[in-house]
mmCIF file of C-alpha atoms in Angstrom:
data_model
loop_
_atom_site.group_PDB
_atom_site.id
_atom_site.type_symbol
_atom_site.label_atom_id
_atom_site.label_comp_id
_atom_site.label_asym_id
_atom_site.label_seq_id
_atom_site.Cartn_x
_atom_site.Cartn_y
_atom_site.Cartn_z
ATOM 1 C CA UNK A 1024 81.346 263.360 55.410
ATOM 2 C CA UNK A 1025 79.580 260.253 56.718
ATOM 3 C CA UNK A 1026 77.305 258.406 54.303
ATOM 4 C CA UNK A 1027 75.474 255.062 54.487
ATOM 5 C CA UNK A 1028 77.213 251.998 53.087
ATOM 6 C CA UNK A 1029 74.503 251.881 50.387
ATOM 7 C CA UNK A 1030 74.152 255.414 49.073
ATOM 8 C CA UNK A 1031 71.275 255.024 46.622
ATOM 9 C CA UNK A 1032 68.622 256.307 49.026
ATOM 10 C CA UNK A 1033 70.749 259.273 50.128
ATOM 11 C CA UNK A 1034 71.441 260.361 46.552
ATOM 12 C CA UNK A 1035 67.871 259.863 45.361
ATOM 13 C CA UNK A 1036 66.334 261.507 48.431
ATOM 14 C CA UNK A 1037 68.693 264.472 48.307
ATOM 15 C CA UNK A 1038 68.130 264.828 44.578
ATOM 16 C CA UNK A 1039 64.340 264.857 44.986
ATOM 17 C CA UNK A 1040 64.462 267.511 47.711
ATOM 18 C CA UNK A 1041 66.847 269.725 45.737
ATOM 19 C CA UNK A 1042 64.972 269.186 42.459
ATOM 20 C CA UNK A 1043 61.694 270.399 43.906
ATOM 21 C CA UNK A 1044 63.461 273.360 45.488
ATOM 22 C CA UNK A 1045 64.978 274.280 42.105
ATOM 23 C CA UNK A 1046 61.938 273.965 39.809
ATOM 24 C CA UNK A 1047 58.750 274.098 41.900
ATOM 25 C CA UNK A 1048 56.744 277.280 41.280
ATOM 26 C CA UNK A 1049 54.027 276.664 43.902
ATOM 27 C CA UNK A 1050 55.846 275.156 46.864
ATOM 28 C CA UNK A 1051 52.826 275.343 49.172
ATOM 29 C CA UNK A 1052 50.906 272.676 47.239
ATOM 30 C CA UNK A 1053 51.372 268.934 46.923
ATOM 31 C CA UNK A 1054 51.857 267.740 43.347
ATOM 32 C CA UNK A 1055 48.486 265.944 42.863
ATOM 33 C CA UNK A 1056 46.597 269.168 43.708
ATOM 34 C CA UNK A 1057 48.833 271.514 41.711
ATOM 35 C CA UNK A 1058 47.452 273.211 38.606
ATOM 36 C CA UNK A 1059 50.889 272.957 36.944
ATOM 37 C CA UNK A 1060 51.407 269.226 37.474
ATOM 38 C CA UNK A 1061 50.898 268.251 33.818
ATOM 39 C CA UNK A 1062 53.590 270.687 32.642
ATOM 40 C CA UNK A 1063 55.968 270.495 35.605
ATOM 41 C CA UNK A 1064 59.453 269.010 35.200
ATOM 42 C CA UNK A 1065 59.567 267.891 38.837
ATOM 43 C CA UNK A 1066 56.188 266.163 38.596
ATOM 44 C CA UNK A 1067 57.188 264.345 35.407
ATOM 45 C CA UNK A 1068 60.594 263.218 36.640
ATOM 46 C CA UNK A 1069 59.976 262.508 40.307
ATOM 47 C CA UNK A 1070 56.230 261.889 40.682
ATOM 48 C CA UNK A 1071 55.625 260.525 37.150
ATOM 49 C CA UNK A 1072 51.813 260.357 37.152
ATOM 50 C CA UNK A 1073 50.275 258.594 34.138
ATOM 51 C CA UNK A 1074 48.911 261.211 31.722
ATOM 52 C CA UNK A 1075 45.117 261.714 31.697
ATOM 53 C CA UNK A 1076 44.733 260.077 28.273
ATOM 54 C CA UNK A 1077 46.810 256.996 29.078
ATOM 55 C CA UNK A 1078 45.559 253.656 27.757
ATOM 56 C CA UNK A 1079 47.324 251.663 30.475
ATOM 57 C CA UNK A 1080 47.901 251.979 34.251
ATOM 58 C CA UNK A 1081 44.850 254.227 34.571
ATOM 59 C CA UNK A 1082 44.282 253.223 38.199
ATOM 60 C CA UNK A 1083 47.915 253.732 39.223
ATOM 61 C CA UNK A 1084 49.229 256.910 40.812
ATOM 62 C CA UNK A 1085 52.667 256.656 39.234
ATOM 63 C CA UNK A 1086 54.338 255.202 36.170
ATOM 64 C CA UNK A 1087 57.991 254.046 36.231
ATOM 65 C CA UNK A 1088 60.343 256.978 36.732
ATOM 66 C CA UNK A 1089 62.437 257.912 33.664
ATOM 67 C CA UNK A 1090 65.758 257.795 35.496
ATOM 68 C CA UNK A 1091 68.038 255.384 37.340
ATOM 69 C CA UNK A 1092 70.622 256.474 39.902
ATOM 70 C CA UNK A 1093 73.551 254.069 40.292
ATOM 71 C CA UNK A 1094 75.309 254.733 43.613
ATOM 72 C CA UNK A 1095 79.049 254.154 43.953
ATOM 73 C CA UNK A 1096 79.795 250.449 44.470
ATOM 74 C CA UNK A 1097 82.141 250.951 47.413
ATOM 75 C CA UNK A 1098 80.604 250.492 50.857
ATOM 76 C CA UNK A 1099 82.914 252.889 52.697
ATOM 77 C CA UNK A 1100 81.134 255.423 54.899
ATOM 78 C CA UNK A 1101 83.747 258.032 55.759
ATOM 79 C CA UNK A 1102 85.019 260.643 53.281
ATOM 80 C CA UNK A 1103 87.626 263.343 53.849
ATOM 81 C CA UNK A 1104 87.872 266.763 52.154
ATOM 82 C CA UNK A 1105 89.279 266.200 48.665
ATOM 83 C CA UNK A 1106 87.929 262.651 48.305
ATOM 84 C CA UNK A 1107 85.930 261.949 45.161
ATOM 85 C CA UNK A 1108 82.624 260.105 44.794
ATOM 86 C CA UNK A 1109 81.461 258.846 41.405
ATOM 87 C CA UNK A 1110 77.907 257.720 40.734
ATOM 88 C CA UNK A 1111 75.885 256.907 37.632
ATOM 89 C CA UNK A 1112 72.730 258.425 36.205
ATOM 90 C CA UNK A 1113 70.685 256.941 33.364
ATOM 91 C CA UNK A 1114 68.002 259.077 31.720
ATOM 92 C CA UNK A 1115 65.291 257.487 29.605
ATOM 93 C CA UNK A 1116 63.396 258.892 26.631
ATOM 94 C CA UNK A 1117 61.984 262.395 27.130
ATOM 95 C CA UNK A 1118 63.911 262.745 30.398
ATOM 96 C CA UNK A 1119 67.117 263.168 28.388
ATOM 97 C CA UNK A 1120 65.863 266.609 27.352
ATOM 98 C CA UNK A 1121 65.971 267.591 31.027
ATOM 99 C CA UNK A 1122 69.624 266.696 31.601
ATOM 100 C CA UNK A 1123 70.498 270.371 32.356
ATOM 101 C CA UNK A 1124 67.987 270.254 35.230
ATOM 102 C CA UNK A 1125 69.676 267.148 36.640
ATOM 103 C CA UNK A 1126 73.129 268.713 36.424
ATOM 104 C CA UNK A 1127 72.012 271.973 38.004
ATOM 105 C CA UNK A 1128 70.123 270.087 40.739
ATOM 106 C CA UNK A 1129 73.064 267.871 41.710
ATOM 107 C CA UNK A 1130 75.255 270.986 41.714
ATOM 108 C CA UNK A 1131 72.718 272.712 43.977
ATOM 109 C CA UNK A 1132 72.549 269.638 46.216
ATOM 110 C CA UNK A 1133 76.273 270.073 46.815
ATOM 111 C CA UNK A 1134 75.599 273.540 48.205
ATOM 112 C CA UNK A 1135 72.629 272.337 50.290
ATOM 113 C CA UNK A 1136 74.542 269.381 51.678
ATOM 114 C CA UNK A 1137 74.220 265.612 51.387
ATOM 115 C CA UNK A 1138 73.101 263.183 54.071
ATOM 116 C CA UNK A 1139 72.258 263.724 57.726
ATOM 117 C CA UNK A 1140 75.263 265.958 58.316
ATOM 118 C CA UNK A 1141 74.494 268.101 55.244
ATOM 119 C CA UNK A 1142 78.063 267.659 54.014
ATOM 120 C CA UNK A 1143 78.915 270.012 51.166
ATOM 121 C CA UNK A 1144 80.503 268.937 47.901
ATOM 122 C CA UNK A 1145 81.303 270.333 44.452
ATOM 123 C CA UNK A 1146 80.074 268.721 41.245
ATOM 124 C CA UNK A 1147 83.301 268.428 39.249
ATOM 125 C CA UNK A 1148 82.467 266.661 35.968
ATOM 126 C CA UNK A 1149 79.669 264.913 34.117
ATOM 127 C CA UNK A 1150 80.628 262.290 31.544
ATOM 128 C CA UNK A 1151 78.642 260.317 29.004
ATOM 129 C CA UNK A 1152 79.224 256.567 28.991
ATOM 130 C CA UNK A 1153 78.187 254.245 26.135
ATOM 131 C CA UNK A 1154 75.308 252.318 27.689
ATOM 132 C CA UNK A 1155 75.475 249.363 25.311
ATOM 133 C CA UNK A 1156 79.044 249.363 24.048
ATOM 134 C CA UNK A 1157 80.218 246.387 22.010
ATOM 135 C CA UNK A 1158 81.208 243.617 24.379
ATOM 136 C CA UNK A 1159 79.362 245.120 27.336
ATOM 137 C CA UNK A 1160 78.547 248.395 28.966
ATOM 138 C CA UNK A 1161 81.077 251.207 28.561
ATOM 139 C CA UNK A 1162 83.138 252.641 31.404
ATOM 140 C CA UNK A 1163 84.866 255.871 32.334
ATOM 141 C CA UNK A 1164 87.712 255.031 29.969
ATOM 142 C CA UNK A 1165 85.330 255.267 27.000
ATOM 143 C CA UNK A 1166 83.487 258.324 28.257
ATOM 144 C CA UNK A 1167 83.509 261.961 27.248
ATOM 145 C CA UNK A 1168 83.206 265.025 29.477
ATOM 146 C CA UNK A 1169 80.082 267.075 28.711
ATOM 147 C CA UNK A 1170 80.167 269.329 31.813
ATOM 148 C CA UNK A 1171 82.838 270.533 34.208
ATOM 149 C CA UNK A 1172 82.911 272.849 37.203
ATOM 150 C CA UNK A 1173 85.277 275.332 35.552
ATOM 151 C CA UNK A 1174 83.238 276.281 32.487
ATOM 152 C CA UNK A 1175 79.777 275.561 33.953
ATOM 153 C CA UNK A 1176 78.575 274.847 30.418
ATOM 154 C CA UNK A 1177 76.968 271.753 28.912
ATOM 155 C CA UNK A 1178 78.460 270.437 25.683
ATOM 156 C CA UNK A 1179 76.295 269.067 22.903
ATOM 157 C CA UNK A 1180 76.022 265.287 22.951
ATOM 158 C CA UNK A 1181 74.096 262.614 21.067
ATOM 159 C CA UNK A 1182 71.900 260.372 23.253
ATOM 160 C CA UNK A 1183 72.264 256.654 22.660
ATOM 161 C CA UNK A 1184 69.291 254.751 21.316
ATOM 162 C CA UNK A 1185 68.713 251.040 20.899
ATOM 163 C CA UNK A 1186 65.930 248.723 19.808
ATOM 164 C CA UNK A 1187 64.878 245.379 21.203
ATOM 165 C CA UNK A 1188 64.309 242.441 18.898
ATOM 166 C CA UNK A 1189 62.769 239.100 19.864
ATOM 167 C CA UNK A 1190 63.698 236.273 17.520
ATOM 168 C CA UNK A 1191 61.875 233.481 19.332
ATOM 169 C CA UNK A 1192 59.927 232.610 16.184
ATOM 170 C CA UNK A 1193 63.199 231.858 14.391
ATOM 171 C CA UNK A 1194 64.319 229.340 17.014
ATOM 172 C CA UNK A 1195 64.290 225.650 16.204
ATOM 173 C CA UNK A 1196 65.233 222.383 17.938
ATOM 174 C CA UNK A 1197 68.599 222.679 16.214
ATOM 175 C CA UNK A 1198 69.262 226.155 17.682
ATOM 176 C CA UNK A 1199 72.473 226.179 19.731
ATOM 177 C CA UNK A 1200 71.915 226.187 23.450
ATOM 178 C CA UNK A 1201 73.820 228.655 25.558
ATOM 179 C CA UNK A 1202 74.825 229.412 29.119
ATOM 180 C CA UNK A 1203 74.283 232.754 30.800
ATOM 181 C CA UNK A 1204 75.431 233.869 34.254
ATOM 182 C CA UNK A 1205 74.108 237.062 35.817
ATOM 183 C CA UNK A 1206 75.457 238.821 38.899
ATOM 184 C CA UNK A 1207 72.971 240.933 40.867
ATOM 185 C CA UNK A 1208 75.057 243.722 42.350
ATOM 186 C CA UNK A 1209 72.341 245.638 44.231
ATOM 187 C CA UNK A 1210 69.235 244.184 45.905
ATOM 188 C CA UNK A 1211 66.718 243.030 43.290
ATOM 189 C CA UNK A 1212 63.072 243.345 44.318
ATOM 190 C CA UNK A 1213 61.446 241.085 41.756
ATOM 191 C CA UNK A 1214 57.739 240.346 42.038
ATOM 192 C CA UNK A 1215 55.986 237.195 40.848
ATOM 193 C CA UNK A 1216 52.330 236.371 41.526
ATOM 194 C CA UNK A 1217 52.022 239.504 43.639
ATOM 195 C CA UNK A 1218 54.904 238.710 46.009
ATOM 196 C CA UNK A 1219 58.616 239.417 46.228
ATOM 197 C CA UNK A 1220 60.605 236.305 45.377
ATOM 198 C CA UNK A 1221 64.148 235.012 45.680
ATOM 199 C CA UNK A 1222 63.251 231.819 43.775
ATOM 200 C CA UNK A 1223 64.175 233.368 40.455
ATOM 201 C CA UNK A 1224 63.440 231.490 37.244
ATOM 202 C CA UNK A 1225 64.342 232.710 33.767
ATOM 203 C CA UNK A 1226 60.732 233.343 32.774
ATOM 204 C CA UNK A 1227 60.209 235.410 35.962
ATOM 205 C CA UNK A 1228 63.196 237.569 35.046
ATOM 206 C CA UNK A 1229 61.897 237.993 31.486
ATOM 207 C CA UNK A 1230 58.372 238.851 32.708
ATOM 208 C CA UNK A 1231 59.770 241.602 34.942
ATOM 209 C CA UNK A 1232 62.087 242.943 32.243
ATOM 210 C CA UNK A 1233 59.305 243.020 29.656
ATOM 211 C CA UNK A 1234 56.951 244.816 32.018
ATOM 212 C CA UNK A 1235 59.556 247.419 32.928
ATOM 213 C CA UNK A 1236 60.765 248.069 29.384
ATOM 214 C CA UNK A 1237 57.282 248.110 27.874
ATOM 215 C CA UNK A 1238 56.105 250.714 30.416
ATOM 216 C CA UNK A 1239 59.226 252.847 29.959
ATOM 217 C CA UNK A 1240 58.718 252.654 26.191
ATOM 218 C CA UNK A 1241 55.062 253.636 26.426
ATOM 219 C CA UNK A 1242 55.323 256.499 28.928
ATOM 220 C CA UNK A 1243 58.686 257.992 27.999
ATOM 221 C CA UNK A 1244 59.662 256.932 24.473
ATOM 222 C CA UNK A 1245 56.443 257.311 22.467
ATOM 223 C CA UNK A 1246 56.556 253.622 21.629
ATOM 224 C CA UNK A 1247 53.699 251.126 21.488
ATOM 225 C CA UNK A 1248 54.647 247.861 23.243
ATOM 226 C CA UNK A 1249 51.314 246.237 22.333
ATOM 227 C CA UNK A 1250 53.045 244.759 19.269
ATOM 228 C CA UNK A 1251 55.186 242.578 21.543
ATOM 229 C CA UNK A 1252 54.151 238.921 21.627
ATOM 230 C CA UNK A 1253 54.162 238.697 25.436
ATOM 231 C CA UNK A 1254 52.609 235.210 25.636
ATOM 232 C CA UNK A 1255 54.920 233.763 23.003
ATOM 233 C CA UNK A 1256 58.009 235.310 24.586
ATOM 234 C CA UNK A 1257 57.114 234.038 28.072
ATOM 235 C CA UNK A 1258 56.350 230.550 26.722
ATOM 236 C CA UNK A 1259 59.782 230.427 25.091
ATOM 237 C CA UNK A 1260 61.425 231.784 28.269
ATOM 238 C CA UNK A 1261 59.920 228.929 30.308
ATOM 239 C CA UNK A 1262 62.106 226.507 28.330
ATOM 240 C CA UNK A 1263 65.285 228.085 29.756
ATOM 241 C CA UNK A 1264 66.286 226.489 33.066
ATOM 242 C CA UNK A 1265 68.395 227.444 36.082
ATOM 243 C CA UNK A 1266 71.706 225.547 36.120
ATOM 244 C CA UNK A 1267 73.226 227.126 39.226
ATOM 245 C CA UNK A 1268 71.971 229.471 41.905
ATOM 246 C CA UNK A 1269 73.827 231.448 44.597
ATOM 247 C CA UNK A 1270 71.345 234.140 45.604
ATOM 248 C CA UNK A 1271 70.938 235.537 49.104
ATOM 249 C CA UNK A 1272 68.455 237.956 50.611
ATOM 250 C CA UNK A 1273 69.814 241.370 51.554
ATOM 251 C CA UNK A 1274 67.706 243.324 54.039
ATOM 252 C CA UNK A 1275 67.810 247.073 53.579
ATOM 253 C CA UNK A 1276 65.718 249.898 54.986
ATOM 254 C CA UNK A 1277 65.406 253.523 54.011
ATOM 255 C CA UNK A 1278 63.872 256.448 55.825
ATOM 256 C CA UNK A 1279 61.107 258.259 53.951
ATOM 257 C CA UNK A 1280 60.875 261.897 55.017
ATOM 258 C CA UNK A 1281 57.599 262.219 53.136
ATOM 259 C CA UNK A 1282 55.976 259.383 55.101
ATOM 260 C CA UNK A 1283 58.079 259.937 58.242
ATOM 261 C CA UNK A 1284 58.736 256.218 58.528
ATOM 262 C CA UNK A 1285 61.268 253.557 57.688
ATOM 263 C CA UNK A 1286 60.510 251.422 54.644
ATOM 264 C CA UNK A 1287 61.782 247.906 53.985
ATOM 265 C CA UNK A 1288 63.542 247.713 50.612
ATOM 266 C CA UNK A 1289 65.202 244.312 50.810
ATOM 267 C CA UNK A 1290 65.993 242.164 47.787
ATOM 268 C CA UNK A 1291 68.349 239.445 46.619
ATOM 269 C CA UNK A 1292 71.953 239.722 45.466
ATOM 270 C CA UNK A 1293 74.390 237.136 44.141
ATOM 271 C CA UNK A 1294 74.767 235.060 40.988
ATOM 272 C CA UNK A 1295 72.477 232.819 38.996
ATOM 273 C CA UNK A 1296 73.196 230.755 35.869
ATOM 274 C CA UNK A 1297 70.777 229.730 33.129
ATOM 275 C CA UNK A 1298 71.024 227.290 30.244
ATOM 276 C CA UNK A 1299 68.900 226.871 27.154
ATOM 277 C CA UNK A 1300 68.069 228.866 24.045
ATOM 278 C CA UNK A 1301 68.956 232.264 25.522
ATOM 279 C CA UNK A 1302 70.054 234.133 22.404
ATOM 280 C CA UNK A 1303 66.559 235.450 21.472
ATOM 281 C CA UNK A 1304 66.403 237.266 24.825
ATOM 282 C CA UNK A 1305 69.841 238.891 24.822
ATOM 283 C CA UNK A 1306 68.646 242.325 23.618
ATOM 284 C CA UNK A 1307 66.217 242.433 26.522
ATOM 285 C CA UNK A 1308 68.801 241.241 29.041
ATOM 286 C CA UNK A 1309 71.420 243.759 27.867
ATOM 287 C CA UNK A 1310 68.844 246.549 28.109
ATOM 288 C CA UNK A 1311 68.131 245.412 31.664
ATOM 289 C CA UNK A 1312 71.818 245.825 32.501
ATOM 290 C CA UNK A 1313 71.373 249.538 31.865
ATOM 291 C CA UNK A 1314 67.803 250.042 33.076
ATOM 292 C CA UNK A 1315 67.829 247.564 36.011
ATOM 293 C CA UNK A 1316 64.944 245.275 36.933
ATOM 294 C CA UNK A 1317 62.302 245.030 39.647
ATOM 295 C CA UNK A 1318 61.081 247.624 42.126
ATOM 296 C CA UNK A 1319 63.082 250.588 43.443
ATOM 297 C CA UNK A 1320 65.233 251.064 40.339
ATOM 298 C CA UNK A 1321 65.429 254.846 40.803
ATOM 299 C CA UNK A 1322 67.325 254.106 44.046
ATOM 300 C CA UNK A 1323 69.776 251.947 42.093
ATOM 301 C CA UNK A 1324 68.168 248.643 43.070
ATOM 302 C CA UNK A 1325 67.965 245.741 40.629
ATOM 303 C CA UNK A 1326 71.365 246.327 39.020
ATOM 304 C CA UNK A 1327 72.883 243.249 37.414
ATOM 305 C CA UNK A 1328 75.696 242.442 35.034
ATOM 306 C CA UNK A 1329 76.392 239.677 32.543
ATOM 307 C CA UNK A 1330 79.240 237.616 33.975
ATOM 308 C CA UNK A 1331 79.294 234.874 31.355
ATOM 309 C CA UNK A 1332 77.567 234.474 28.009
ATOM 310 C CA UNK A 1333 78.710 231.361 26.133
ATOM 311 C CA UNK A 1334 77.102 229.714 23.110
ATOM 312 C CA UNK A 1335 77.760 226.038 22.567
#
């Protein structure tokens, strides 16, 4: 099996093709013209149009997708029979109810074949991982198997939930300053003033995180983000400064079968350090570790991790 060094596009593209094949009842129609679009699992997960009665994003064709695929971190391209590939999948809000569809689809994708060579694979296990474990995100050592290829059954599991609290109003001049270092592991496509930027500032990161999480909350979690004090939060975020920066632009292209063209999906990777009163934003930043930030998150883009979090 030969796969690209970055496998996010291959996994997401293969998943979308197999998902539609599995659930679509009227394959001759495009989703926007389909009579079933408002009740279709594929349309909700992969097209994600804003509902007709939405109060926000009325002029947009799509809301943020309720899933994130995290491709394997290794950049190797060649795989032999018997080799294993592990990748991550995060489901958000209502999408969690459709986990059986995801499992069946990735199992079906193994029979269809992955990548240009249509290499076959077998889905062996699915494990749950604590998204916001104490001291950082969980790993495979703290996971539990909920599906395996032998039984072909899905065990009952309890989805993880978390809330985001902003304590900027409690901050004072005497509040302890802190240092935070983030490592962007996959290209981050962060937009500021209508353009992609590599000149990341803390308030730009917070703006993008708030936009992403507020939209996910509204469209997928039945939550009303209008209670968030966006202006106050951004004003407080502007007080946090960059103390060190080692970001570099990473060009990446993907082929879109739907548009029959190659699309530029570049973004920045590397590390950046901030200093200031960061503690009020830590819930938001930890949520971003799980949900990613910027554009192209369903491909696995915008993944970052907390390298260092020190309070003085």
